[in-house]
XYZ file of C-alpha atoms in Angstrom:
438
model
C 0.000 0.000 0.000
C 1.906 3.657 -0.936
C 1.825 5.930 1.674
C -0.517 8.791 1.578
C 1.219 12.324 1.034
C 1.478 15.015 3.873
C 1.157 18.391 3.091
C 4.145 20.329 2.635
C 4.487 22.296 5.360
C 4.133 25.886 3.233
C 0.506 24.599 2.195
C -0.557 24.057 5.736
C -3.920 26.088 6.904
C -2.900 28.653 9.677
C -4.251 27.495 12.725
C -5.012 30.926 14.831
C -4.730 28.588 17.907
C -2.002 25.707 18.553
C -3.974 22.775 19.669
C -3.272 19.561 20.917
C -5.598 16.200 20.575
C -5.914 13.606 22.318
C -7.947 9.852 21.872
C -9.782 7.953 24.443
C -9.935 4.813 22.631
C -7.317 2.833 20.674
C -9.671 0.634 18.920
C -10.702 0.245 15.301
C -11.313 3.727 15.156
C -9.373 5.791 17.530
C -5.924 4.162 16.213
C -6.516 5.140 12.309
C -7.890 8.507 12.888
C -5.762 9.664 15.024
C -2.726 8.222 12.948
C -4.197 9.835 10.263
C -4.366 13.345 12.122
C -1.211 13.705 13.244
C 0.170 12.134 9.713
C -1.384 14.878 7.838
C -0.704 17.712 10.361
C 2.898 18.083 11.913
C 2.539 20.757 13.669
C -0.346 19.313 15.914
C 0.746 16.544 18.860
C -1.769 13.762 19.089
C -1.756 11.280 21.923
C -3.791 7.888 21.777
C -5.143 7.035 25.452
C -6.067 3.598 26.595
C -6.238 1.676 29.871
C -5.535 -1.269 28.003
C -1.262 -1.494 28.398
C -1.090 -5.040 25.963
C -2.989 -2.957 23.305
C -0.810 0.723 23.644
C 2.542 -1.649 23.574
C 1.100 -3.026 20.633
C -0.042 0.356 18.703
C 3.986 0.832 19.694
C 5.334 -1.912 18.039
C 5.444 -3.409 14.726
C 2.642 -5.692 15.273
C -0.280 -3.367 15.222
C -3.077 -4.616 17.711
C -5.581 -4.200 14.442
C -4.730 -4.858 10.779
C -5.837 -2.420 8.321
C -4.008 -2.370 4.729
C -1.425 0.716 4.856
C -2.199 1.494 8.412
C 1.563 0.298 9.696
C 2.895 2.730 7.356
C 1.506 5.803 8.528
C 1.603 5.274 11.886
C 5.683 4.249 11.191
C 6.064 7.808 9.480
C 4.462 9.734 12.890
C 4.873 7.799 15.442
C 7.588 9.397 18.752
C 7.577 12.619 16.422
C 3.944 14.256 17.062
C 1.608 10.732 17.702
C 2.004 9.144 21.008
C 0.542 6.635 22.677
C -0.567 6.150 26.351
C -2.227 4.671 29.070
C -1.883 7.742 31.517
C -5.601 8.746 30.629
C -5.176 12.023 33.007
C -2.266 13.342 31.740
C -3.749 12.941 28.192
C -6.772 14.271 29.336
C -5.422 17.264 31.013
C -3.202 18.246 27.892
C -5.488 18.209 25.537
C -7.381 20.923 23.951
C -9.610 18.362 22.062
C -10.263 15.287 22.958
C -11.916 12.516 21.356
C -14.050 9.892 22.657
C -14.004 6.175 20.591
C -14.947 3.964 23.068
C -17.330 1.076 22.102
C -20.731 1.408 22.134
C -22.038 -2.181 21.770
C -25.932 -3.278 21.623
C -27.167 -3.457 25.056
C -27.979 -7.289 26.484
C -29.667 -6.655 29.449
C -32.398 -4.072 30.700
C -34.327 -1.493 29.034
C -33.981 -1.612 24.844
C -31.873 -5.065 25.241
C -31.226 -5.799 21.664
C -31.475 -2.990 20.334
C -29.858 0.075 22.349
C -26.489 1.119 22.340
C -25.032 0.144 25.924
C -23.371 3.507 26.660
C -21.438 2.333 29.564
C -18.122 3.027 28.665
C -18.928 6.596 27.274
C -20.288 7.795 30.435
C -16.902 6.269 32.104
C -14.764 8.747 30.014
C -17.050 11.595 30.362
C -16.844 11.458 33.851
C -13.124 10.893 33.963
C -12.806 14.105 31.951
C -14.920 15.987 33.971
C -13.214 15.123 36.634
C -9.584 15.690 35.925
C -10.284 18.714 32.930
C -8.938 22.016 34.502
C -9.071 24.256 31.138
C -12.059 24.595 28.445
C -12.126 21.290 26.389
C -14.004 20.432 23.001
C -15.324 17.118 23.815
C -15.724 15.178 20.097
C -18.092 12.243 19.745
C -16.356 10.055 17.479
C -18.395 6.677 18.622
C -21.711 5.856 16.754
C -24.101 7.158 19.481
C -27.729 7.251 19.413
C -29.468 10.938 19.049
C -29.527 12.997 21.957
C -26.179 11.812 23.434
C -24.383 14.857 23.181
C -26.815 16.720 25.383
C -26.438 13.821 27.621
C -22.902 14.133 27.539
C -22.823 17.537 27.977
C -25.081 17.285 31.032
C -22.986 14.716 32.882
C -19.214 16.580 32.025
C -21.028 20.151 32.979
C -22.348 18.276 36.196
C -19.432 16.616 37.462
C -16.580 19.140 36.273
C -15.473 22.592 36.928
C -14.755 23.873 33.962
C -16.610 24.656 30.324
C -17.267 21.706 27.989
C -18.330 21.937 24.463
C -19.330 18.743 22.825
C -19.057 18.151 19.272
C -20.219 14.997 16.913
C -18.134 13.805 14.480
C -19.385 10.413 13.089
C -16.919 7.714 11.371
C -17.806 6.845 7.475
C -14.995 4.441 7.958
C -15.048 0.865 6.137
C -12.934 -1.516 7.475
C -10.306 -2.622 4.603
C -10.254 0.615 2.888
C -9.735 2.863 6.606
C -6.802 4.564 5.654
C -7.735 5.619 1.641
C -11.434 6.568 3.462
C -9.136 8.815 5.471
C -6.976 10.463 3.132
C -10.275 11.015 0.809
C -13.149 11.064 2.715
C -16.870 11.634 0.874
C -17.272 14.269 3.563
C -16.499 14.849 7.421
C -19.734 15.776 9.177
C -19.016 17.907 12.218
C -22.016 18.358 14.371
C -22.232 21.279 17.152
C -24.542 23.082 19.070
C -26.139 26.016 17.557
C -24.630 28.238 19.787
C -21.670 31.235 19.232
C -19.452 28.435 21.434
C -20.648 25.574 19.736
C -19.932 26.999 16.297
C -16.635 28.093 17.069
C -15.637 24.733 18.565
C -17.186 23.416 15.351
C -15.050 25.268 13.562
C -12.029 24.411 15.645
C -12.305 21.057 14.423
C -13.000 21.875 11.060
C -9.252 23.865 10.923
C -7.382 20.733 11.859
C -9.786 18.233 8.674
C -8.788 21.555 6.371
C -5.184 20.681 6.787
C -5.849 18.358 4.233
C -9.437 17.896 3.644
C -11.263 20.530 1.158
C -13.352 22.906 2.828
C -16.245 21.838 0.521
C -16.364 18.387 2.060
C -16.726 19.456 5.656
C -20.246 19.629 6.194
C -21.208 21.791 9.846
C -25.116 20.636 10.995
C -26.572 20.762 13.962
C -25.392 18.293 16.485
C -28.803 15.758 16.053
C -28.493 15.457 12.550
C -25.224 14.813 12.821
C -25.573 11.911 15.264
C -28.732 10.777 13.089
C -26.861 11.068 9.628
C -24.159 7.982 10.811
C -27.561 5.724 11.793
C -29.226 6.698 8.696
C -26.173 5.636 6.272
C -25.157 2.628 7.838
C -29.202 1.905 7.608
C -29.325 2.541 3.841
C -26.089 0.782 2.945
C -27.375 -2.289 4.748
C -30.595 -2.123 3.105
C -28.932 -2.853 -0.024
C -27.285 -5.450 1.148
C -30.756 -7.101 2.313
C -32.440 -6.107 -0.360
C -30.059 -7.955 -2.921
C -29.618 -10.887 -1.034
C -33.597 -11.372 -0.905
C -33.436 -11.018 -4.917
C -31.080 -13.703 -4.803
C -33.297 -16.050 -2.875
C -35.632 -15.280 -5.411
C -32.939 -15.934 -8.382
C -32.273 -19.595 -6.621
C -36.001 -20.444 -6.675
C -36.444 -18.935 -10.682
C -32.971 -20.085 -12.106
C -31.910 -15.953 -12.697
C -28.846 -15.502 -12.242
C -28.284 -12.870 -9.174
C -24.812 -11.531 -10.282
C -26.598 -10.710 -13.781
C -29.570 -8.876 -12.354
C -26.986 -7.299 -9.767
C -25.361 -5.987 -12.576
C -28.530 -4.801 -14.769
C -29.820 -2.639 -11.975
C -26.696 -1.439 -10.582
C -25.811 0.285 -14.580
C -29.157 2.830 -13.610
C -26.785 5.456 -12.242
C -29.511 6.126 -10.044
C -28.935 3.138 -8.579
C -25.195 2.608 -8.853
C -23.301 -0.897 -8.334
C -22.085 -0.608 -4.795
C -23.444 -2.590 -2.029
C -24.954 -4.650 -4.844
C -23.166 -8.257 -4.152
C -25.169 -11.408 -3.113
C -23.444 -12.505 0.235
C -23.472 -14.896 3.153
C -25.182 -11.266 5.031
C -23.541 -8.351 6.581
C -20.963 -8.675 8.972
C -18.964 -5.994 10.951
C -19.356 -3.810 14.428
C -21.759 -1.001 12.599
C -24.381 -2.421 10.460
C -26.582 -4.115 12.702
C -25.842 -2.376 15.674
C -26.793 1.045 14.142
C -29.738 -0.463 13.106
C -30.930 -1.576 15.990
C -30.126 1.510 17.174
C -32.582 3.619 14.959
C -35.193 0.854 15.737
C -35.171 1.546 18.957
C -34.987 5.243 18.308
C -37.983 5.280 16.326
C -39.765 2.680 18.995
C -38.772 5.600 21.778
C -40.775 8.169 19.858
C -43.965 6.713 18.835
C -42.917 5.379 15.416
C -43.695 1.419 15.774
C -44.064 1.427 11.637
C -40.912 2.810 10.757
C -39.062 0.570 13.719
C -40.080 -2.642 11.901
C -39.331 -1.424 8.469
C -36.060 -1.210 9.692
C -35.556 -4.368 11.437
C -36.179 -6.123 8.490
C -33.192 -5.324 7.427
C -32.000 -7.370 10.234
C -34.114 -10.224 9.918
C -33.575 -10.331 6.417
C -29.695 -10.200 7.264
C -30.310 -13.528 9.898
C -32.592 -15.018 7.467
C -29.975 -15.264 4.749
C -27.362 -16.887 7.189
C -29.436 -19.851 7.924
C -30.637 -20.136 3.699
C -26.461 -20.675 3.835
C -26.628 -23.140 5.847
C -29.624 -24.911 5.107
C -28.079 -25.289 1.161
C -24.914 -26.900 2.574
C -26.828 -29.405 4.692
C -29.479 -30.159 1.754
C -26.942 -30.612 -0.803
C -25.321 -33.012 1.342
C -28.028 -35.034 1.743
C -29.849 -33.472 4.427
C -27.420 -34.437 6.859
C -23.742 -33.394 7.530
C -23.276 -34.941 10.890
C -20.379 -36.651 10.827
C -19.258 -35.267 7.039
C -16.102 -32.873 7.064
C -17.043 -28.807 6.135
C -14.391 -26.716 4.859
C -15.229 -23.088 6.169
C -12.919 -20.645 3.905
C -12.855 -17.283 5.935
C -13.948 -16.252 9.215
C -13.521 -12.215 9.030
C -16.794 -10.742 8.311
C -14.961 -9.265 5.041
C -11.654 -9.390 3.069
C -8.800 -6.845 3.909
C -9.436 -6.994 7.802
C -8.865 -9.259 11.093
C -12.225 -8.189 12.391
C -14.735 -10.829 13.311
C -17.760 -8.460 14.888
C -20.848 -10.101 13.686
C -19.440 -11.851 10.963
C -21.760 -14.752 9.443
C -18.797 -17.180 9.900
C -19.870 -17.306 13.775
C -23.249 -18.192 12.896
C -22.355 -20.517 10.241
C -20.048 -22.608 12.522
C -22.590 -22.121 15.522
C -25.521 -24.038 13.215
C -22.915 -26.515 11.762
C -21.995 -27.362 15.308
C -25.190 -27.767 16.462
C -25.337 -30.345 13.128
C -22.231 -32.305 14.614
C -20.678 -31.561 11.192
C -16.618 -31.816 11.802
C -15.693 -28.184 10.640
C -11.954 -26.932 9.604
C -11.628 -23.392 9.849
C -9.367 -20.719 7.770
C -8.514 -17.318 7.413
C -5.331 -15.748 6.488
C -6.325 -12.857 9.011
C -7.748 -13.837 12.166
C -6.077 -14.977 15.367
C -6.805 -18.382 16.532
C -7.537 -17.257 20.153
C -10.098 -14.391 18.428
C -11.833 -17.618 16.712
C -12.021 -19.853 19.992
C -13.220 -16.529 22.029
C -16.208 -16.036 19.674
C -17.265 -19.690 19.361
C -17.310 -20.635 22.682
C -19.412 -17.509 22.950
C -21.501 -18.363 20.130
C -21.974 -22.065 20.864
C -22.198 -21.617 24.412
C -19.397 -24.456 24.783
C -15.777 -24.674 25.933
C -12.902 -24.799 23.778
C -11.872 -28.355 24.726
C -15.265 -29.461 23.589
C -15.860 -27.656 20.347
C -11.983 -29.046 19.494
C -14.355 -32.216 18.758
C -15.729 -31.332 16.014
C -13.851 -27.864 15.022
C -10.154 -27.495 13.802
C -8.720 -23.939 12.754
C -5.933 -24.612 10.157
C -2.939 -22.992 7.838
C -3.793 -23.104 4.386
C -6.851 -23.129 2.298
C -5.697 -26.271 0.967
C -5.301 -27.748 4.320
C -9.096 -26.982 5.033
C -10.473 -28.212 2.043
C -8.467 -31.583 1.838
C -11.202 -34.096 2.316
C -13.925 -31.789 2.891
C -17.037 -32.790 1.602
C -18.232 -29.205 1.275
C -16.460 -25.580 1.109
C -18.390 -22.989 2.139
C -16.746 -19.351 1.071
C -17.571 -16.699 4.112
C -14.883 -14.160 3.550
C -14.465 -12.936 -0.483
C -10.508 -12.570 0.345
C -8.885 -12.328 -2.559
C -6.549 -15.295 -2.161
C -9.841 -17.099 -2.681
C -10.221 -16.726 -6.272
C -6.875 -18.078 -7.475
C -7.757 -21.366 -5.956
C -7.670 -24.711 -7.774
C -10.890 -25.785 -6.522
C -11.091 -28.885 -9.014
């Protein structure tokens, strides 16, 4: 992957303020963005906080705790000259001018809107550490996908637990996992949400000086801090709905004998349509699709909208529907049984180009092929063994010694397939294709 240009330093923006950033978070998104930041602007120090001292050492060495083509090489060019990382959250916190906040926000499993809420646990943790340690002004930036109204929220809890003033901005992630770092260096747009207040709208623009370092002006879009938080729900919403909507055309292709690539195709040449998000799949995988969602489900439950909520959610069920039509082809072609009968599972990420496995339809795949006693063998060229035992014992509800019955993870995609009396493709990597399948 070639690195992404900085900007000479004669083309840089002047900032009327020096600021420094800081990153609660070192996930997914807090490591990329951040790298990112301080890669395209020099003159501004940006320190990565997280509690978590395994996954700093990692962001420090040259095994990157997430992998994310051309990540390693920006991170390489910045990193012990203006990006840092930490897990001395106060210090960070108390440096900082801006800080960001990517903690997860996964979909809550027990209490009110289990299911379908965001569990915002962990983002009321750092708001109240920065309440309580901020001594100076900060510009609190949502960078997690939050539901609507959490900025106010936020704002409420940092204004009633610190002792100074707290402006809180929302700045959703368009990021897709795979492509992080050329969605970085080119984004669509950056979508910088604020209050609609004269401090608000000069945080706003605070943030929007450090995107112009490198970013046109024209493609940083200031709206109100609700639509905003709403816009990230709404696109992850639509882009899934494609996915859904394709993958019930191709359960109706399977039952007529069209062919769902070639109707894929037709439609997606109306360039009101376009081709993306147009390919027949096992179902959408990933830590933003469903959850977000869910999310807007809920949100629309919350205020009266009981219609809209389930037009959504069958997106969902849709999604879950087409996991177990996977499955139920493998076991019919086989028979109708595959206890017993060896399944070669190529892929486990829930797509090519990353080592993430957050909802990916491998995990339900292997969970329903278990359940079938089917003797499964497992690769990806990606994903850590230990991250594949973590989320099947999950799944399965079973420990590891027991699911090593029936489940193997191997080396090769030759190695998985030897013997197998079916292969079931669940991640389109690349490596895939050049296969020798006869």
């Amino acid at each position: 992957s070639t690195l992404p240009s900085s900007h000479p330093p004669h083309l840089l923006p002047h900032l009327t303020n020096m600021v420094k950033i800081a990153c609660i978070g070192a996930g997914y998104v807090g490591g990329p963005t951040m790298a990112m930041i301080a890669f395209k602007c020099p003159d501004i120090p940006v320190t990565v906080l997280d509690l978590n001292q395994a996954r700093i050492d990692a962001w420090m060495s040259d095994d990157l705790p997430i992998y994310e083509p051309g990540l390693f090489e920006v991170v390489k060019a910045c990193r012990g000259r203006n990006l840092f990382f930490s897990t001395d959250v106060d210090k960070g916190i108390l440096e900082a001018d801006i800080i960001f906040v990517a903690v997860n926000t996964p979909t809550k499993k027990l209490g009110i809107g289990a299911g379908r809420a965001a569990d915002l646990t962990y983002w009321e943790k750092a708001a109240r550490r920065i309440a309580s340690v901020a001594t100076s002004p900060k510009i609190v930036v949502e960078k997690s996908t939050v539901p609507i109204n959490t900025a106010k929220a936020i704002k409420a809890v940092l204004h009633g637990a610190g002792t100074t003033k707290f402006e809180v901005l929302s700045n959703p992630e368009f990021l897709a996992e795979g492509t992080a770092i050329d969605d970085l260096t080119t984004p669509d747009r950056i979508l910088i949400g604020s209050e609609m207040t004269e401090t608000g709208i000069a945080a706003a623009n605070k943030l929007v000086d450090v995107y112009a370092h490198w970013i046109p002006r024209e493609r940083l879009l200031t709206t109100n801090v609700w639509s905003s938080e709403l816009s990230k729900l709404v696109a992850n919403s639509f882009l899934a709905q494609r996915v859904s909507s394709i993958n019930a055309i191709s359960a109706v292709c399977e039952a007529s004998g069209a062919d769902v690539d070639e109707v894929a195709r037709a439609v997606g040449m109306d360039t009101r349509i376009g081709p993306k998000f147009l390919k027949a799949s096992v179902g959408f995988g990933g830590s933003c699709f469903q959850k977000d969602i869910l999310n807007l489900v809920y949100l629309c439950e919350s205020m009266g909208l009981p219609e809209v909520a389930e037009y959504f959610h069958q997106v969902v069920k849709m999604n879950d529907l087409q996991k177990e039509r996977f499955v139920g082809r493998i076991i019919k072609g086989l028979f109708n049984t595959v206890t017993g009968k060896k399944i070669a599972l190529l892929g486990y990420a829930f797509k090519k180009d990353t080592g993430d496995t957050r909802e990916a339809a491998a995990i339900e795949i292997c969970r329903r092929l278990y359940i079938e006693r089917a003797n499964i063998a497992i690769y990806d060229p990606k994903v850590s063994h230990e991250q594949i035992w973590m989320d099947l014992t999950d799944a399965c509800g079973a420990d590891e010694a027991e699911l090593k019955k029936y489940i193997t993870i191997v080396g090769s995609a030759y190695e998985c397939c030897e013997g197998a009396h079916a292969i079931a493709v669940a991640t389109e990597w690349d490596e895939f294709k050049d296969i020798d399948y006869k």
